[in-house]
Tab-separated table of N, CA and C in Angstrom:
chain	number	residue	atom	x	y	z
A	214	UNK	N	114.341	99.240	93.191
A	214	UNK	CA	113.499	100.406	93.330
A	214	UNK	C	112.249	100.111	94.150
A	215	UNK	N	111.692	98.931	93.932
A	215	UNK	CA	110.471	98.605	94.657
A	215	UNK	C	110.725	98.486	96.157
A	216	UNK	N	111.884	97.976	96.536
A	216	UNK	CA	112.205	97.892	97.959
A	216	UNK	C	112.389	99.285	98.561
A	217	UNK	N	112.975	100.198	97.794
A	217	UNK	CA	113.090	101.581	98.268
A	217	UNK	C	111.718	102.217	98.422
A	218	UNK	N	110.821	101.903	97.512
A	218	UNK	CA	109.466	102.439	97.595
A	218	UNK	C	108.755	101.923	98.845
A	219	UNK	N	108.951	100.668	99.155
A	219	UNK	CA	108.330	100.105	100.358
A	219	UNK	C	108.920	100.750	101.608
A	220	UNK	N	110.241	100.922	101.618
A	220	UNK	CA	110.884	101.563	102.771
A	220	UNK	C	110.400	102.998	102.942
A	221	UNK	N	110.273	103.730	101.840
A	221	UNK	CA	109.774	105.106	101.920
A	221	UNK	C	108.334	105.134	102.406
A	222	UNK	N	107.526	104.210	101.928
A	222	UNK	CA	106.123	104.146	102.341
A	222	UNK	C	106.012	103.888	103.833
A	223	UNK	N	106.787	102.927	104.319
A	223	UNK	CA	106.722	102.595	105.742
A	223	UNK	C	107.256	103.727	106.611
A	224	UNK	N	108.160	104.519	106.086
A	224	UNK	CA	108.697	105.633	106.880
A	224	UNK	C	107.680	106.747	107.075
A	225	UNK	N	106.642	106.793	106.243
A	225	UNK	CA	105.616	107.830	106.370
A	225	UNK	C	104.584	107.508	107.446
A	226	UNK	N	104.591	106.298	107.944
A	226	UNK	CA	103.593	105.887	108.912
A	226	UNK	C	104.243	105.668	110.272
A	227	UNK	N	103.573	106.110	111.316
A	227	UNK	CA	104.111	105.976	112.665
A	227	UNK	C	104.017	104.517	113.121
A	228	UNK	N	104.701	104.211	114.195
A	228	UNK	CA	104.682	102.846	114.728
A	228	UNK	C	103.279	102.461	115.185
A	229	UNK	N	102.525	103.433	115.695
A	229	UNK	CA	101.162	103.169	116.142
A	229	UNK	C	100.296	102.712	114.969
A	230	UNK	N	100.460	103.360	113.826
A	230	UNK	CA	99.695	102.985	112.645
A	230	UNK	C	100.109	101.606	112.170
A	231	UNK	N	101.398	101.322	112.230
A	231	UNK	CA	101.868	100.010	111.805
A	231	UNK	C	101.334	98.914	112.731
A	232	UNK	N	101.206	99.217	114.026
A	232	UNK	CA	100.622	98.256	114.958
A	232	UNK	C	99.168	97.983	114.602
A	233	UNK	N	98.449	99.035	114.229
A	233	UNK	CA	97.052	98.861	113.831
A	233	UNK	C	96.937	98.002	112.580
A	234	UNK	N	97.870	98.197	111.638
A	234	UNK	CA	97.851	97.397	110.428
A	234	UNK	C	98.174	95.941	110.746
A	235	UNK	N	99.097	95.707	111.646
A	235	UNK	CA	99.422	94.335	112.050
A	235	UNK	C	98.223	93.679	112.723
A	236	UNK	N	97.503	94.445	113.528
A	236	UNK	CA	96.298	93.916	114.165
A	236	UNK	C	95.231	93.616	113.124
A	237	UNK	N	95.141	94.457	112.095
A	237	UNK	CA	94.159	94.211	111.033
A	237	UNK	C	94.512	92.944	110.273
A	238	UNK	N	95.809	92.722	110.015
A	238	UNK	CA	96.227	91.493	109.352
A	238	UNK	C	95.904	90.281	110.202
A	239	UNK	N	96.142	90.380	111.500
A	239	UNK	CA	95.846	89.269	112.402
A	239	UNK	C	94.340	89.009	112.464
A	240	UNK	N	93.552	90.077	112.386
A	240	UNK	CA	92.104	89.929	112.458
A	240	UNK	C	91.546	89.255	111.215
A	241	UNK	N	92.244	89.367	110.091
A	241	UNK	CA	91.745	88.762	108.853
A	241	UNK	C	92.047	87.278	108.774
A	242	UNK	N	92.992	86.784	109.582
A	242	UNK	CA	93.302	85.362	109.603
A	242	UNK	C	92.224	84.630	110.398
A	243	UNK	N	91.797	83.458	109.934
A	243	UNK	CA	90.772	82.726	110.678
A	243	UNK	C	91.308	82.271	112.036
A	244	UNK	N	90.596	82.642	113.076
A	244	UNK	CA	90.985	82.308	114.437
A	244	UNK	C	89.749	81.739	115.137
A	245	UNK	N	89.975	80.894	116.112
A	245	UNK	CA	88.861	80.330	116.876
A	245	UNK	C	88.091	81.452	117.558
A	246	UNK	N	86.804	81.254	117.750
A	246	UNK	CA	85.957	82.276	118.358
A	246	UNK	C	86.427	82.594	119.772
A	247	UNK	N	86.342	83.853	120.129
A	247	UNK	CA	86.786	84.306	121.441
A	247	UNK	C	85.764	83.915	122.501
A	248	UNK	N	86.249	83.580	123.665
A	248	UNK	CA	85.370	83.219	124.768
A	248	UNK	C	84.592	84.440	125.249
A	249	UNK	N	85.228	85.607	125.185
A	249	UNK	CA	84.585	86.832	125.659
A	249	UNK	C	83.551	87.370	124.689
A	250	UNK	N	83.557	86.903	123.459
A	250	UNK	CA	82.572	87.352	122.484
A	250	UNK	C	82.894	88.695	121.867
A	251	UNK	N	84.137	89.139	121.946
A	251	UNK	CA	84.503	90.410	121.335
A	251	UNK	C	84.690	90.192	119.839
A	252	UNK	N	84.093	91.068	119.056
A	252	UNK	CA	84.264	90.960	117.609
A	252	UNK	C	84.564	92.332	117.049
A	253	UNK	N	85.676	92.438	116.358
A	253	UNK	CA	86.061	93.708	115.747
A	253	UNK	C	85.424	93.842	114.383
A	254	UNK	N	85.051	95.038	114.008
A	254	UNK	CA	84.470	95.281	112.702
A	254	UNK	C	85.516	95.197	111.608
A	255	UNK	N	85.079	94.966	110.415
A	255	UNK	CA	86.007	94.821	109.302
A	255	UNK	C	86.591	96.164	108.892
A	256	UNK	N	85.776	97.207	108.893
A	256	UNK	CA	86.256	98.521	108.459
A	256	UNK	C	85.818	99.592	109.455
A	257	UNK	N	86.124	99.364	110.700
A	257	UNK	CA	85.722	100.328	111.712
A	257	UNK	C	86.759	101.432	111.817
A	258	UNK	N	86.289	102.643	112.060
A	258	UNK	CA	87.197	103.781	112.183
A	258	UNK	C	87.891	103.724	113.532
A	259	UNK	N	89.118	104.177	113.575
A	259	UNK	CA	89.871	104.192	114.814
A	259	UNK	C	89.860	105.586	115.398
A	260	UNK	N	90.165	105.691	116.647
A	260	UNK	CA	90.193	106.984	117.310
A	260	UNK	C	91.603	107.523	117.324
A	261	UNK	N	91.723	108.812	117.552
A	261	UNK	CA	93.042	109.414	117.654
A	261	UNK	C	93.393	110.218	116.422
A	262	UNK	N	94.687	110.465	116.254
A	262	UNK	CA	95.149	111.283	115.147
A	262	UNK	C	94.878	110.592	113.815
A	263	UNK	N	95.161	109.308	113.752
A	263	UNK	CA	94.922	108.562	112.528
A	263	UNK	C	93.486	108.057	112.537
A	264	UNK	N	92.600	108.767	111.876
A	264	UNK	CA	91.185	108.394	111.882
A	264	UNK	C	90.816	107.577	110.662
A	265	UNK	N	91.790	106.995	110.025
A	265	UNK	CA	91.529	106.186	108.846
A	265	UNK	C	91.445	104.732	109.273
A	266	UNK	N	90.425	104.044	108.780
A	266	UNK	CA	90.250	102.644	109.146
A	266	UNK	C	91.285	101.768	108.441
A	267	UNK	N	91.243	100.465	108.724
A	267	UNK	CA	92.255	99.557	108.213
A	267	UNK	C	92.248	99.494	106.694
A	268	UNK	N	91.069	99.482	106.100
A	268	UNK	CA	90.982	99.426	104.639
A	268	UNK	C	91.582	100.682	104.017
A	269	UNK	N	91.272	101.821	104.580
A	269	UNK	CA	91.837	103.071	104.080
A	269	UNK	C	93.338	103.125	104.253
A	270	UNK	N	93.826	102.573	105.342
A	270	UNK	CA	95.259	102.548	105.597
A	270	UNK	C	95.989	101.702	104.553
A	271	UNK	N	95.411	100.583	104.206
A	271	UNK	CA	96.013	99.735	103.171
A	271	UNK	C	96.061	100.480	101.831
A	272	UNK	N	94.976	101.200	101.518
A	272	UNK	CA	94.964	101.978	100.282
A	272	UNK	C	96.024	103.078	100.321
A	273	UNK	N	96.123	103.787	101.447
A	273	UNK	CA	97.091	104.877	101.552
A	273	UNK	C	98.527	104.373	101.398
A	274	UNK	N	98.817	103.229	101.960
A	274	UNK	CA	100.163	102.673	101.830
A	274	UNK	C	100.461	102.331	100.376
A	275	UNK	N	99.500	101.753	99.681
A	275	UNK	CA	99.700	101.426	98.269
A	275	UNK	C	99.824	102.699	97.436
A	276	UNK	N	99.047	103.730	97.769
A	276	UNK	CA	99.108	104.984	97.036
A	276	UNK	C	100.462	105.671	97.243
A	277	UNK	N	100.970	105.669	98.487
A	277	UNK	CA	102.277	106.262	98.766
A	277	UNK	C	103.377	105.533	98.000
A	278	UNK	N	103.302	104.220	97.952
A	278	UNK	CA	104.293	103.452	97.209
A	278	UNK	C	104.212	103.788	95.724
A	279	UNK	N	103.000	103.908	95.204
A	279	UNK	CA	102.784	104.255	93.800
A	279	UNK	C	103.379	105.637	93.492
A	280	UNK	N	103.130	106.609	94.365
A	280	UNK	CA	103.659	107.961	94.172
A	280	UNK	C	105.186	107.969	94.216
A	281	UNK	N	105.763	107.196	95.118
A	281	UNK	CA	107.224	107.126	95.214
A	281	UNK	C	107.819	106.535	93.949
A	282	UNK	N	107.196	105.475	93.439
A	282	UNK	CA	107.697	104.863	92.216
A	282	UNK	C	107.586	105.810	91.026
A	283	UNK	N	106.552	106.640	91.011
A	283	UNK	CA	106.416	107.620	89.936
A	283	UNK	C	107.535	108.659	89.970
A	284	UNK	N	108.125	108.861	91.129
A	284	UNK	CA	109.231	109.812	91.245
A	284	UNK	C	110.584	109.173	90.930
A	285	UNK	N	110.741	107.897	91.219
A	285	UNK	CA	112.070	107.281	91.201
A	285	UNK	C	112.362	106.379	90.009
A	286	UNK	N	111.348	105.856	89.382
A	286	UNK	CA	111.599	104.927	88.281
A	286	UNK	C	112.169	105.658	87.067
A	287	UNK	N	112.858	104.924	86.183
A	287	UNK	CA	113.293	105.519	84.921
A	287	UNK	C	112.082	105.991	84.105
A	288	UNK	N	112.325	106.910	83.195
A	288	UNK	CA	111.232	107.583	82.487
A	288	UNK	C	110.290	106.611	81.786
A	289	UNK	N	110.826	105.620	81.102
A	289	UNK	CA	109.982	104.685	80.359
A	289	UNK	C	109.075	103.892	81.302
A	290	UNK	N	109.646	103.387	82.385
A	290	UNK	CA	108.843	102.641	83.351
A	290	UNK	C	107.848	103.558	84.059
A	291	UNK	N	108.244	104.787	84.305
A	291	UNK	CA	107.363	105.765	84.943
A	291	UNK	C	106.137	106.034	84.074
A	292	UNK	N	106.340	106.172	82.764
A	292	UNK	CA	105.216	106.405	81.859
A	292	UNK	C	104.276	105.210	81.832
A	293	UNK	N	104.841	104.008	81.836
A	293	UNK	CA	104.008	102.807	81.853
A	293	UNK	C	103.205	102.721	83.139
A	294	UNK	N	103.828	103.052	84.254
A	294	UNK	CA	103.138	103.007	85.542
A	294	UNK	C	102.047	104.071	85.615
A	295	UNK	N	102.320	105.247	85.077
A	295	UNK	CA	101.322	106.324	85.080
A	295	UNK	C	100.106	105.939	84.231
A	296	UNK	N	100.342	105.293	83.090
A	296	UNK	CA	99.236	104.859	82.233
A	296	UNK	C	98.443	103.754	82.921
A	297	UNK	N	99.142	102.819	83.536
A	297	UNK	CA	98.486	101.689	84.208
A	297	UNK	C	97.710	102.140	85.439
A	298	UNK	N	98.274	103.075	86.186
A	298	UNK	CA	97.625	103.554	87.405
A	298	UNK	C	97.783	102.574	88.548
A	299	UNK	N	97.111	102.871	89.626
A	299	UNK	CA	97.147	102.022	90.812
A	299	UNK	C	96.362	100.745	90.541
A	300	UNK	N	96.851	99.649	91.030
A	300	UNK	CA	96.207	98.361	90.809
A	300	UNK	C	94.792	98.359	91.385
A	301	UNK	N	93.904	97.682	90.688
A	301	UNK	CA	92.519	97.609	91.167
A	301	UNK	C	92.431	96.873	92.499
A	302	UNK	N	93.388	96.008	92.785
A	302	UNK	CA	93.405	95.323	94.084
A	302	UNK	C	93.578	96.322	95.219
A	303	UNK	N	94.312	97.414	94.968
A	303	UNK	CA	94.498	98.442	95.985
A	303	UNK	C	93.320	99.413	96.033
A	304	UNK	N	92.725	99.665	94.885
A	304	UNK	CA	91.576	100.580	94.827
A	304	UNK	C	90.390	99.985	95.585
A	305	UNK	N	90.280	98.671	95.575
A	305	UNK	CA	89.194	98.001	96.297
A	305	UNK	C	89.250	98.335	97.786
A	306	UNK	N	90.459	98.475	98.352
A	306	UNK	CA	90.572	98.823	99.765
A	306	UNK	C	89.935	100.181	100.040
A	307	UNK	N	90.136	101.132	99.142
A	307	UNK	CA	89.519	102.446	99.327
A	307	UNK	C	88.005	102.353	99.197
A	308	UNK	N	87.530	101.479	98.341
A	308	UNK	CA	86.084	101.293	98.178
A	308	UNK	C	85.466	100.766	99.463
A	309	UNK	N	86.167	99.898	100.161
A	309	UNK	CA	85.654	99.324	101.402
A	309	UNK	C	85.830	100.236	102.614
A	310	UNK	N	86.588	101.285	102.459
A	310	UNK	CA	86.857	102.178	103.585
A	310	UNK	C	85.654	103.069	103.870
A	311	UNK	N	85.443	103.352	105.147
A	311	UNK	CA	84.365	104.251	105.557
A	311	UNK	C	84.863	105.683	105.737
A	312	UNK	N	86.130	105.925	105.521
A	312	UNK	CA	86.724	107.243	105.762
A	312	UNK	C	87.117	107.890	104.436
A	313	UNK	N	86.135	108.098	103.596
A	313	UNK	CA	86.375	108.621	102.255
A	313	UNK	C	86.967	110.027	102.267
A	314	UNK	N	86.453	110.901	103.107
A	314	UNK	CA	86.964	112.277	103.148
A	314	UNK	C	88.415	112.332	103.567
A	315	UNK	N	88.800	111.533	104.544
A	315	UNK	CA	90.186	111.504	104.987
A	315	UNK	C	91.102	110.980	103.891
A	316	UNK	N	90.628	109.971	103.151
A	316	UNK	CA	91.424	109.449	102.041
A	316	UNK	C	91.600	110.505	100.957
A	317	UNK	N	90.530	111.213	100.666
A	317	UNK	CA	90.597	112.252	99.638
A	317	UNK	C	91.541	113.372	100.052
A	318	UNK	N	91.534	113.721	101.323
A	318	UNK	CA	92.452	114.761	101.812
A	318	UNK	C	93.901	114.301	101.792
A	319	UNK	N	94.136	113.008	101.834
A	319	UNK	CA	95.499	112.480	101.840
A	319	UNK	C	96.077	112.311	100.435
A	320	UNK	N	95.242	112.469	99.421
A	320	UNK	CA	95.711	112.335	98.041
A	320	UNK	C	96.594	113.531	97.696
A	321	UNK	N	97.836	113.284	97.267
A	321	UNK	CA	98.735	114.402	96.967
A	321	UNK	C	98.208	115.325	95.878
A	322	UNK	N	97.458	114.794	94.923
A	322	UNK	CA	96.936	115.628	93.835
A	322	UNK	C	95.961	116.678	94.355
A	323	UNK	N	95.266	116.381	95.447
A	323	UNK	CA	94.306	117.345	95.996
A	323	UNK	C	95.015	118.527	96.649
A	324	UNK	N	96.284	118.385	96.960
A	324	UNK	CA	97.041	119.470	97.579
A	324	UNK	C	97.564	120.461	96.541
A	325	UNK	N	97.627	120.036	95.282
A	325	UNK	CA	98.118	120.903	94.215
A	325	UNK	C	97.061	121.954	93.869
A	326	UNK	N	97.519	123.067	93.332
A	326	UNK	CA	96.566	124.090	92.885
A	326	UNK	C	96.046	123.782	91.489
A	327	UNK	N	96.875	123.162	90.674
A	327	UNK	CA	96.429	122.809	89.320
A	327	UNK	C	96.738	121.344	89.058
A	328	UNK	N	95.709	120.550	89.046
A	328	UNK	CA	95.889	119.146	88.723
A	328	UNK	C	94.837	118.751	87.709
A	329	UNK	N	95.080	117.652	87.042
A	329	UNK	CA	94.185	117.188	85.995
A	329	UNK	C	93.533	115.876	86.426
A	330	UNK	N	92.527	115.477	85.677
A	330	UNK	CA	91.781	114.284	86.031
A	330	UNK	C	92.678	113.050	86.015
A	331	UNK	N	93.715	113.037	85.204
A	331	UNK	CA	94.620	111.883	85.154
A	331	UNK	C	95.268	111.616	86.505
A	332	UNK	N	95.466	112.674	87.309
A	332	UNK	CA	96.018	112.487	88.652
A	332	UNK	C	95.071	111.657	89.514
A	333	UNK	N	93.787	111.941	89.420
A	333	UNK	CA	92.804	111.186	90.208
A	333	UNK	C	92.479	109.839	89.565
A	334	UNK	N	92.515	109.788	88.241
A	334	UNK	CA	92.256	108.526	87.547
A	334	UNK	C	93.326	107.504	87.897
A	335	UNK	N	94.564	107.965	88.073
A	335	UNK	CA	95.664	107.062	88.385
A	335	UNK	C	95.502	106.338	89.714
A	336	UNK	N	94.762	106.941	90.637
A	336	UNK	CA	94.531	106.284	91.929
A	336	UNK	C	93.114	105.714	92.039
A	337	UNK	N	92.382	105.730	90.937
A	337	UNK	CA	91.052	105.126	90.908
A	337	UNK	C	89.994	105.871	91.686
A	338	UNK	N	90.106	107.185	91.775
A	338	UNK	CA	89.174	107.971	92.584
A	338	UNK	C	87.730	107.828	92.111
A	339	UNK	N	87.533	107.635	90.828
A	339	UNK	CA	86.164	107.496	90.320
A	339	UNK	C	85.478	106.245	90.863
A	340	UNK	N	86.264	105.256	91.261
A	340	UNK	CA	85.697	104.009	91.769
A	340	UNK	C	85.358	104.089	93.251
A	341	UNK	N	86.135	104.832	94.033
A	341	UNK	CA	85.903	104.807	95.476
A	341	UNK	C	85.261	106.068	96.022
A	342	UNK	N	85.059	107.100	95.209
A	342	UNK	CA	84.331	108.281	95.685
A	342	UNK	C	82.835	107.995	95.628
A	343	UNK	N	82.227	107.887	96.773
A	343	UNK	CA	80.800	107.577	96.848
A	343	UNK	C	79.965	108.809	97.180
A	344	UNK	N	80.578	109.795	97.797
A	344	UNK	CA	79.890	111.008	98.215
A	344	UNK	C	79.837	111.993	97.045
A	345	UNK	N	78.639	112.445	96.692
A	345	UNK	CA	78.491	113.358	95.557
A	345	UNK	C	79.164	114.701	95.816
A	346	UNK	N	79.159	115.151	97.052
A	346	UNK	CA	79.794	116.432	97.375
A	346	UNK	C	81.305	116.344	97.166
A	347	UNK	N	81.908	115.238	97.539
A	347	UNK	CA	83.352	115.051	97.335
A	347	UNK	C	83.678	114.997	95.849
A	348	UNK	N	82.863	114.289	95.100
A	348	UNK	CA	83.071	114.203	93.660
A	348	UNK	C	82.920	115.575	93.015
A	349	UNK	N	81.953	116.346	93.473
A	349	UNK	CA	81.741	117.700	92.941
A	349	UNK	C	82.959	118.588	93.207
A	350	UNK	N	83.540	118.478	94.408
A	350	UNK	CA	84.731	119.261	94.740
A	350	UNK	C	85.883	118.890	93.804
A	351	UNK	N	86.054	117.603	93.554
A	351	UNK	CA	87.131	117.157	92.655
A	351	UNK	C	86.920	117.693	91.242
A	352	UNK	N	85.713	117.595	90.761
A	352	UNK	CA	85.432	118.052	89.387
A	352	UNK	C	85.606	119.558	89.276
A	353	UNK	N	85.210	120.313	90.302
A	353	UNK	CA	85.374	121.749	90.255
A	353	UNK	C	86.845	122.152	90.301
A	354	UNK	N	87.682	121.375	90.978
A	354	UNK	CA	89.112	121.675	91.007
A	354	UNK	C	89.788	121.293	89.689
A	355	UNK	N	89.258	120.289	89.010
A	355	UNK	CA	89.837	119.827	87.753
A	355	UNK	C	89.395	120.700	86.581
A	356	UNK	N	88.164	121.178	86.618
A	356	UNK	CA	87.557	121.867	85.475
A	356	UNK	C	88.416	123.011	84.926
A	357	UNK	N	88.971	123.925	85.717
A	357	UNK	CA	89.750	125.014	85.118
A	357	UNK	C	91.037	124.548	84.435
A	358	UNK	N	91.513	123.375	84.764
A	358	UNK	CA	92.794	122.901	84.235
A	358	UNK	C	92.646	122.016	83.016
A	359	UNK	N	91.423	121.686	82.614
A	359	UNK	CA	91.222	120.802	81.469
A	359	UNK	C	91.112	121.574	80.183
């Protein structure tokens, strides 16, 4: 099941995004200093359709895999995964991302008309939402359903 989840996750991202992720992985490996003096930022936003930085992209991939597993696992394992939520190792990537609004818009729970706080708690939204306006929008959408 986990391999199917990874395959489904990778199918949601274009080749261009995967190239950016590969470049981000290469950038994190220690390499000798460049002669030209070019230095890429750790969490810089990219241009184009995908405006999510590398940290946000890592979080989105983990979130997509988590959502897929919630759909495909047997009921008992699904309940355990829902209670456990997304790993804190993945939530940290969202915390380091500078594209909070884009991440929030990509959360499937935000697309629903009626969702509960457990949907956002499962992906650790309380840890990576830094903007008070974004948090207010989430709470206002949750309030009628609680």
